[in-house]
Tab-separated table of C-alpha atoms in Angstrom:
chain	number	residue	atom	x	y	z
A	10	MET	CA	0.000	0.000	0.000
A	11	PRO	CA	1.278	3.526	-0.720
A	12	THR	CA	2.741	5.530	2.137
A	13	THR	CA	2.847	9.119	0.944
A	14	GLY	CA	1.522	12.364	2.377
A	15	ASN	CA	-0.217	11.986	5.749
A	16	THR	CA	0.103	8.229	5.469
A	17	THR	CA	2.160	5.952	7.690
A	18	ALA	CA	2.988	2.265	7.568
A	19	SER	CA	2.359	0.668	10.940
A	20	SER	CA	5.138	-1.311	12.625
A	21	ALA	CA	3.608	-2.595	15.874
A	22	VAL	CA	0.753	-4.598	14.395
A	23	ALA	CA	-0.481	-8.160	14.718
A	24	THR	CA	1.195	-10.971	12.821
A	25	ALA	CA	-0.345	-11.560	9.411
A	26	GLY	CA	-1.778	-14.951	8.493
A	27	GLY	CA	-3.165	-16.810	5.505
A	28	GLN	CA	-1.455	-16.835	2.113
A	29	ARG	CA	-0.113	-13.385	2.895
A	30	ALA	CA	1.970	-14.724	5.786
A	31	VAL	CA	3.547	-17.316	3.495
A	32	ILE	CA	4.411	-14.784	0.786
A	33	GLU	CA	5.907	-12.390	3.341
A	34	ALA	CA	7.924	-15.217	4.910
A	35	ALA	CA	9.228	-16.168	1.465
A	36	MET	CA	10.384	-12.587	0.884
A	37	ARG	CA	12.149	-12.514	4.249
A	38	ALA	CA	13.887	-15.792	3.471
A	39	ILE	CA	15.117	-14.482	0.123
A	40	ASP	CA	16.247	-11.168	1.606
A	41	GLY	CA	18.046	-12.975	4.432
A	42	GLY	CA	19.696	-15.588	2.240
A	43	THR	CA	17.836	-18.437	3.965
A	44	ALA	CA	17.314	-21.600	1.946
A	45	ALA	CA	13.547	-22.073	1.885
A	46	THR	CA	11.108	-24.232	-0.020
A	47	LEU	CA	7.631	-23.239	-1.147
A	48	ALA	CA	5.135	-26.096	-0.888
A	49	LEU	CA	2.421	-25.595	-3.505
A	50	VAL	CA	-0.764	-27.654	-3.745
A	51	LEU	CA	-1.208	-28.665	-7.379
A	52	GLU	CA	-4.412	-30.653	-7.158
A	53	THR	CA	-6.729	-32.276	-4.648
A	54	SER	CA	-9.494	-34.840	-4.591
A	55	GLY	CA	-11.835	-35.996	-1.881
A	56	SER	CA	-11.886	-34.269	1.505
A	57	THR	CA	-8.785	-32.133	2.084
A	58	TYR	CA	-7.767	-29.330	4.435
A	59	VAL	CA	-6.856	-27.017	1.537
A	60	CYS	CA	-7.440	-26.670	-2.187
A	61	ALA	CA	-5.221	-26.181	-5.237
A	62	GLY	CA	-3.199	-22.982	-4.920
A	63	ALA	CA	-2.648	-23.302	-1.168
A	64	ILE	CA	0.943	-22.676	-0.070
A	65	ALA	CA	3.251	-23.119	2.904
A	66	LEU	CA	6.914	-22.263	3.399
A	67	PHE	CA	9.542	-24.467	5.017
A	68	ASP	CA	13.112	-23.626	5.983
A	69	ARG	CA	15.510	-25.136	8.478
A	70	HIS	CA	14.179	-22.960	11.300
A	71	ARG	CA	10.434	-22.738	10.889
A	72	GLN	CA	7.265	-23.415	8.954
A	73	THR	CA	4.793	-20.768	7.777
A	74	GLY	CA	1.320	-21.814	6.690
A	75	TRP	CA	-0.561	-25.092	6.979
A	76	LEU	CA	-1.626	-27.637	4.372
A	77	SER	CA	-3.255	-30.013	6.851
A	78	GLY	CA	-4.259	-30.125	10.484
A	79	GLY	CA	-0.626	-30.843	11.333
A	80	CYS	CA	-0.407	-34.481	10.293
A	81	LEU	CA	1.329	-33.933	6.926
A	82	GLU	CA	3.747	-31.167	7.802
A	83	PRO	CA	6.608	-33.284	9.245
A	84	GLU	CA	6.897	-35.278	6.019
A	85	ILE	CA	6.526	-32.150	3.882
A	86	ALA	CA	9.290	-30.487	5.908
A	87	ARG	CA	11.597	-33.465	5.360
A	88	ARG	CA	11.007	-33.473	1.607
A	89	ALA	CA	11.255	-29.674	1.465
A	90	ALA	CA	14.683	-29.730	3.118
A	91	HIS	CA	15.891	-32.193	0.485
A	92	ALA	CA	14.507	-30.012	-2.337
A	93	ALA	CA	16.296	-26.956	-0.923
A	94	ALA	CA	19.581	-28.823	-0.527
A	95	GLU	CA	19.469	-30.317	-4.031
A	96	ARG	CA	17.953	-27.197	-5.648
A	97	THR	CA	15.459	-29.383	-7.487
A	98	ILE	CA	11.688	-29.633	-7.627
A	99	ALA	CA	10.372	-32.401	-5.399
A	100	TRP	CA	6.934	-33.946	-5.709
A	101	LEU	CA	4.780	-35.378	-2.966
A	102	GLU	CA	1.475	-37.209	-3.026
A	103	VAL	CA	-0.509	-37.963	0.123
A	104	ASP	CA	-3.533	-40.215	-0.347
A	105	THR	CA	-5.784	-41.004	2.618
A	106	ARG	CA	-8.861	-42.168	0.736
A	107	ASP	CA	-8.540	-45.850	1.696
A	108	ASP	CA	-9.902	-47.344	4.909
A	109	GLU	CA	-6.360	-48.228	6.002
A	110	ALA	CA	-5.542	-44.514	6.296
A	111	LEU	CA	-8.042	-44.192	9.154
A	112	PHE	CA	-5.702	-46.030	11.511
A	113	GLY	CA	-2.363	-46.665	9.796
A	114	GLY	CA	0.579	-44.310	9.504
A	115	SER	CA	-0.381	-40.854	10.719
A	116	ALA	CA	-4.033	-41.965	11.087
A	117	MET	CA	-5.379	-38.861	9.373
A	118	GLY	CA	-8.626	-40.327	8.135
A	119	CYS	CA	-9.341	-37.262	5.985
A	120	ARG	CA	-10.459	-39.308	2.971
A	121	GLY	CA	-8.618	-37.111	0.509
A	122	ARG	CA	-5.582	-36.800	-1.735
A	123	LEU	CA	-3.073	-33.974	-2.094
A	124	ARG	CA	-0.434	-33.575	-4.776
A	125	LEU	CA	2.298	-31.054	-4.034
A	126	ALA	CA	5.235	-29.398	-5.760
A	127	LEU	CA	8.123	-28.374	-3.496
A	128	LEU	CA	9.920	-25.408	-5.062
A	129	PRO	CA	13.357	-24.269	-3.813
A	130	LEU	CA	13.230	-20.461	-3.746
A	131	ASP	CA	17.014	-20.168	-4.161
A	132	SER	CA	16.527	-21.461	-7.694
A	133	LEU	CA	13.798	-18.946	-8.581
A	134	PRO	CA	15.552	-15.587	-9.111
A	135	GLY	CA	13.000	-12.799	-9.452
A	136	TRP	CA	10.418	-14.502	-7.246
A	137	ASP	CA	10.702	-11.674	-4.710
A	138	THR	CA	9.740	-9.130	-7.389
A	139	LEU	CA	6.571	-11.065	-8.155
A	140	ALA	CA	5.832	-11.442	-4.447
A	141	ARG	CA	6.063	-7.681	-3.919
A	142	LEU	CA	3.682	-7.089	-6.811
A	143	TRP	CA	1.249	-9.553	-5.252
A	144	LEU	CA	1.423	-7.757	-1.908
A	145	ASP	CA	0.846	-4.486	-3.761
A	146	CYS	CA	-2.434	-5.968	-5.069
A	147	ARG	CA	-1.327	-6.043	-8.708
A	148	GLY	CA	-3.038	-9.373	-9.292
A	149	ALA	CA	-3.034	-13.070	-8.514
A	150	ILE	CA	0.104	-15.181	-8.803
A	151	GLN	CA	-0.452	-17.359	-11.883
A	152	LEU	CA	1.802	-20.421	-11.924
A	153	ASP	CA	2.328	-22.795	-14.830
A	154	LEU	CA	4.384	-25.917	-14.039
A	155	THR	CA	5.358	-29.113	-15.805
A	156	SER	CA	6.780	-32.306	-14.360
A	157	ALA	CA	9.836	-31.698	-16.557
A	158	GLY	CA	10.765	-28.759	-14.293
A	159	ALA	CA	9.541	-25.815	-16.395
A	160	ILE	CA	7.950	-23.038	-14.321
A	161	ALA	CA	6.344	-19.806	-15.501
A	162	CYS	CA	4.969	-17.291	-13.015
A	163	ARG	CA	3.012	-14.110	-13.722
A	164	VAL	CA	1.591	-11.272	-11.640
A	165	GLY	CA	-0.233	-8.703	-13.735
A	166	GLU	CA	1.982	-7.909	-16.720
A	167	VAL	CA	5.226	-9.140	-15.125
A	168	GLU	CA	6.386	-12.690	-15.788
A	169	GLU	CA	9.372	-14.809	-14.792
A	170	SER	CA	10.265	-18.300	-15.987
A	171	TRP	CA	12.710	-20.940	-14.822
A	172	GLN	CA	13.912	-24.421	-15.728
A	173	LEU	CA	14.789	-26.621	-12.756
A	174	SER	CA	15.883	-30.194	-12.362
A	175	ALA	CA	12.962	-32.384	-11.398
A	176	GLY	CA	12.434	-36.052	-10.797
A	177	LEU	CA	9.416	-37.916	-12.052
A	178	PRO	CA	6.343	-37.416	-9.841
A	179	GLU	CA	5.576	-40.575	-7.911
A	180	TRP	CA	2.049	-40.569	-9.296
A	181	SER	CA	3.162	-40.273	-12.940
A	182	ALA	CA	1.821	-42.928	-15.302
A	183	GLY	CA	5.193	-43.230	-17.025
A	184	PRO	CA	8.423	-41.438	-17.966
A	185	ASP	CA	6.996	-40.302	-21.294
A	186	GLN	CA	3.948	-38.611	-19.774
A	187	CYS	CA	4.610	-34.998	-18.766
A	188	GLY	CA	2.330	-33.542	-16.117
A	189	HIS	CA	1.128	-29.963	-16.541
A	190	TRP	CA	-0.534	-27.769	-13.915
A	191	GLN	CA	-1.887	-24.235	-13.912
A	192	VAL	CA	-2.417	-22.923	-10.401
A	193	SER	CA	-3.511	-19.526	-9.112
A	194	ILE	CA	-2.739	-17.913	-5.748
A	195	GLU	CA	-5.481	-15.323	-5.463
A	196	ALA	CA	-4.586	-11.710	-4.746
A	197	PRO	CA	-4.893	-10.657	-1.102
A	198	ALA	CA	-8.161	-9.228	0.132
A	199	THR	CA	-8.034	-5.520	0.971
A	200	VAL	CA	-10.126	-3.446	3.346
A	201	VAL	CA	-10.117	0.237	4.290
A	202	MET	CA	-11.680	1.145	7.630
A	203	PHE	CA	-13.041	4.689	7.826
A	204	GLY	CA	-13.064	5.486	11.518
A	205	ALA	CA	-11.298	3.408	14.168
A	206	GLY	CA	-13.847	3.061	16.938
A	207	PRO	CA	-14.003	0.522	19.781
A	208	GLU	CA	-14.288	-2.390	17.336
A	209	ALA	CA	-10.962	-1.626	15.621
A	210	PRO	CA	-8.588	-3.148	18.234
A	211	ILE	CA	-10.351	-6.496	17.763
A	212	LEU	CA	-11.244	-6.337	14.079
A	213	LEU	CA	-7.952	-5.133	12.580
A	214	PRO	CA	-5.716	-7.838	14.130
A	215	LEU	CA	-8.352	-10.458	13.298
A	216	LEU	CA	-8.440	-9.473	9.625
A	217	ARG	CA	-4.630	-9.408	9.443
A	218	SER	CA	-4.498	-12.891	10.971
A	219	MET	CA	-6.783	-14.021	8.134
A	220	GLY	CA	-4.437	-12.556	5.516
A	221	TRP	CA	-6.233	-9.301	4.713
A	222	LEU	CA	-4.330	-6.124	3.851
A	223	THR	CA	-5.728	-3.397	6.083
A	224	ALA	CA	-5.774	0.399	6.059
A	225	THR	CA	-7.466	2.955	8.276
A	226	VAL	CA	-8.576	6.517	7.603
A	227	GLU	CA	-8.616	8.407	10.873
A	228	CYS	CA	-7.543	11.888	11.972
A	229	ARG	CA	-9.264	12.075	15.375
A	230	GLN	CA	-6.612	12.013	18.069
A	231	ARG	CA	-8.689	9.862	20.393
A	232	TRP	CA	-8.731	6.911	17.983
A	233	LEU	CA	-5.233	7.051	16.471
A	234	ASP	CA	-3.805	4.282	18.657
A	235	ALA	CA	-6.499	1.898	17.437
A	236	ALA	CA	-6.078	3.072	13.838
A	237	ARG	CA	-2.356	2.273	13.944
A	238	LEU	CA	-3.184	-1.421	14.242
A	239	ALA	CA	-3.749	-1.442	10.474
A	240	ASP	CA	-0.974	-1.970	7.941
A	241	VAL	CA	-1.347	1.634	6.845
A	242	LEU	CA	-2.865	4.673	8.549
A	243	HIS	CA	-4.113	7.647	6.519
A	244	GLN	CA	-4.430	10.703	8.772
A	245	ASP	CA	-6.695	12.820	6.642
A	246	ALA	CA	-10.340	13.547	5.921
A	247	PRO	CA	-12.219	10.664	4.246
A	248	ALA	CA	-13.091	12.653	1.117
A	249	ARG	CA	-9.478	13.692	0.543
A	250	ILE	CA	-8.258	10.109	0.857
A	251	VAL	CA	-10.890	8.695	-1.510
A	252	ASP	CA	-10.200	11.394	-4.094
A	253	SER	CA	-6.427	10.892	-3.939
A	254	GLY	CA	-4.110	8.320	-5.493
A	255	ARG	CA	-3.650	6.800	-2.046
A	256	PHE	CA	-7.051	5.103	-2.312
A	257	ARG	CA	-6.292	1.939	-4.279
A	258	GLU	CA	-9.834	0.654	-4.883
A	259	PRO	CA	-10.063	-1.931	-2.097
A	260	PHE	CA	-12.444	-4.859	-2.087
A	261	ALA	CA	-14.142	-3.536	1.042
A	262	ALA	CA	-14.723	-0.211	2.777
A	263	LEU	CA	-15.995	-0.162	6.349
A	264	ILE	CA	-17.638	3.027	7.621
A	265	MET	CA	-17.267	2.956	11.387
A	266	HIS	CA	-16.811	6.496	12.696
A	267	HIS	CA	-19.711	6.424	15.148
A	268	ASN	CA	-20.102	9.993	13.862
A	269	PHE	CA	-22.995	10.994	11.625
A	270	GLU	CA	-21.246	13.784	9.702
A	271	LEU	CA	-18.080	11.771	9.015
A	272	ASP	CA	-20.118	8.773	7.886
A	273	LEU	CA	-22.106	11.021	5.541
A	274	GLU	CA	-18.906	12.497	4.098
A	275	THR	CA	-17.504	9.001	3.524
A	276	LEU	CA	-20.642	7.677	1.843
A	277	LEU	CA	-20.730	10.641	-0.510
A	278	ALA	CA	-17.047	10.224	-1.381
A	279	LEU	CA	-17.388	6.476	-1.998
A	280	SER	CA	-20.474	6.918	-4.162
A	281	ALA	CA	-18.381	8.206	-7.074
A	282	ARG	CA	-16.774	4.779	-7.493
A	283	PRO	CA	-18.113	2.310	-4.922
A	284	PRO	CA	-15.916	-0.655	-3.956
A	285	PRO	CA	-17.563	-4.093	-4.214
A	286	PHE	CA	-18.372	-4.183	-0.489
A	287	ILE	CA	-19.360	-1.202	1.653
A	288	GLY	CA	-20.155	-1.946	5.273
A	289	LEU	CA	-21.973	0.700	7.308
A	290	LEU	CA	-22.062	0.358	11.075
A	291	GLY	CA	-25.277	1.233	12.872
A	292	PRO	CA	-29.009	0.432	12.761
A	293	ASN	CA	-31.316	0.683	9.758
A	294	ARG	CA	-32.844	3.943	11.003
A	295	ARG	CA	-29.426	5.604	11.016
A	296	ARG	CA	-28.734	4.368	7.489
A	297	ASP	CA	-32.070	5.782	6.321
A	298	ASP	CA	-31.286	9.140	7.912
A	299	LEU	CA	-27.921	9.225	6.125
A	300	PHE	CA	-29.459	8.297	2.780
A	301	LYS	CA	-32.019	11.110	3.024
A	302	LEU	CA	-29.135	13.588	2.834
A	303	LEU	CA	-27.422	12.001	-0.178
A	304	PRO	CA	-28.178	12.968	-3.786
A	305	ASP	CA	-30.407	10.499	-5.629
A	306	ALA	CA	-27.595	9.458	-7.963
A	307	ALA	CA	-25.260	8.741	-5.039
A	308	ARG	CA	-27.887	6.594	-3.327
A	309	GLU	CA	-28.471	4.530	-6.454
A	310	ARG	CA	-24.752	3.917	-6.973
A	311	LEU	CA	-24.270	2.865	-3.349
A	312	ARG	CA	-27.263	0.537	-2.931
A	313	PRO	CA	-25.903	-2.563	-4.771
A	314	HIS	CA	-22.734	-2.501	-2.677
A	315	LEU	CA	-24.046	-1.464	0.724
A	316	HIS	CA	-24.323	-3.861	3.671
A	317	SER	CA	-26.117	-2.145	6.513
A	318	PRO	CA	-26.037	-2.956	9.310
A	319	VAL	CA	-22.667	-4.487	8.484
A	320	GLY	CA	-21.928	-7.923	9.916
A	321	ILE	CA	-23.613	-11.306	10.216
A	322	ASP	CA	-26.033	-11.757	13.106
A	323	LEU	CA	-24.052	-14.252	15.179
A	324	GLY	CA	-25.542	-13.172	18.492
A	325	GLY	CA	-24.044	-11.059	21.234
A	326	ARG	CA	-23.444	-7.353	21.676
A	327	GLY	CA	-20.508	-5.033	22.148
A	328	PRO	CA	-17.327	-4.369	20.151
A	329	GLU	CA	-15.999	-7.936	20.309
A	330	ALA	CA	-19.189	-9.505	18.942
A	331	ILE	CA	-19.512	-6.786	16.293
A	332	ALA	CA	-15.904	-7.241	15.164
A	333	ILE	CA	-16.295	-11.004	14.770
A	334	SER	CA	-19.571	-10.574	12.865
A	335	ILE	CA	-17.953	-8.112	10.440
A	336	ALA	CA	-14.912	-10.328	9.876
A	337	ALA	CA	-17.189	-13.299	9.170
A	338	GLN	CA	-19.216	-11.349	6.618
A	339	LEU	CA	-16.119	-9.974	4.890
A	340	GLN	CA	-14.566	-13.426	4.610
A	341	SER	CA	-17.800	-14.860	3.256
A	342	LYS	CA	-18.221	-12.150	0.614
A	343	TRP	CA	-14.554	-12.296	-0.426
A	344	HIS	CA	-14.929	-16.022	-1.077
A	345	ARG	CA	-18.290	-15.441	-2.818
A	346	ARG	CA	-20.386	-17.402	-0.341
């Protein structure tokens, strides 16, 4: 996210999670010269913990990300270490669809199959450039791999390609049959919170832990500490932020000032080009009062995108319950549920 003008990148924020955590860990490994291996799910069948495009990172010190409930990771780590040492692509298939898998071996009983590629990052020069573009919301990571070791990777208009040594996948039908996979790691979800009220200290760390990129727009001194829990804090009026190049068309905008005039200003500013999801905090009566003061054209542009009151009715009251309900709704809408 941009950090110009009255904009600051936060440093004391919660640890990120999801695919974002894996990509950031991969960048740190490359920057620090640490031999690390990216585990990429190529395909799945049956009941599995993850789907194609899921990733985890393994180096000699730690693991970032999960591809199972913990039962597969020791074997993945062992294979990943070998791939890093040999600078070759390693392949791994885990099949727990048979009855024997309920009790034998690691006794997972998941009734599913995973096929993985283990990619040594040391052998992928330029990967960090693509990772930074992904974190800057320039698009999904599009990967094209073959069992012969050819890899092409694209983010937006930028592409890198590599040729690595690779053994034959253990599931291959024969040496003359080349496997081919096209896998996408979706771009990170982005949210801008207008107003950092009592819900922010719970909601912002929660969204980061789920892999969201977060920003706040807040210039009221009372709420700045809460606003700094986002990745980026914009200390300016909502209208000026929306109208500037610092507003990078997020997936979601949350209007949470607990202030009628600031909420009205934000709705009017967002109406020019509404993001896919606009969440407005407060009861229906308050929303109706706000809409009475908006021009007809602004109301019509906002309606298809507006969720008011924002959040799923999970039960409970207070900032904690509200924060969880908003996070649940955002995650559901991002994944098109």
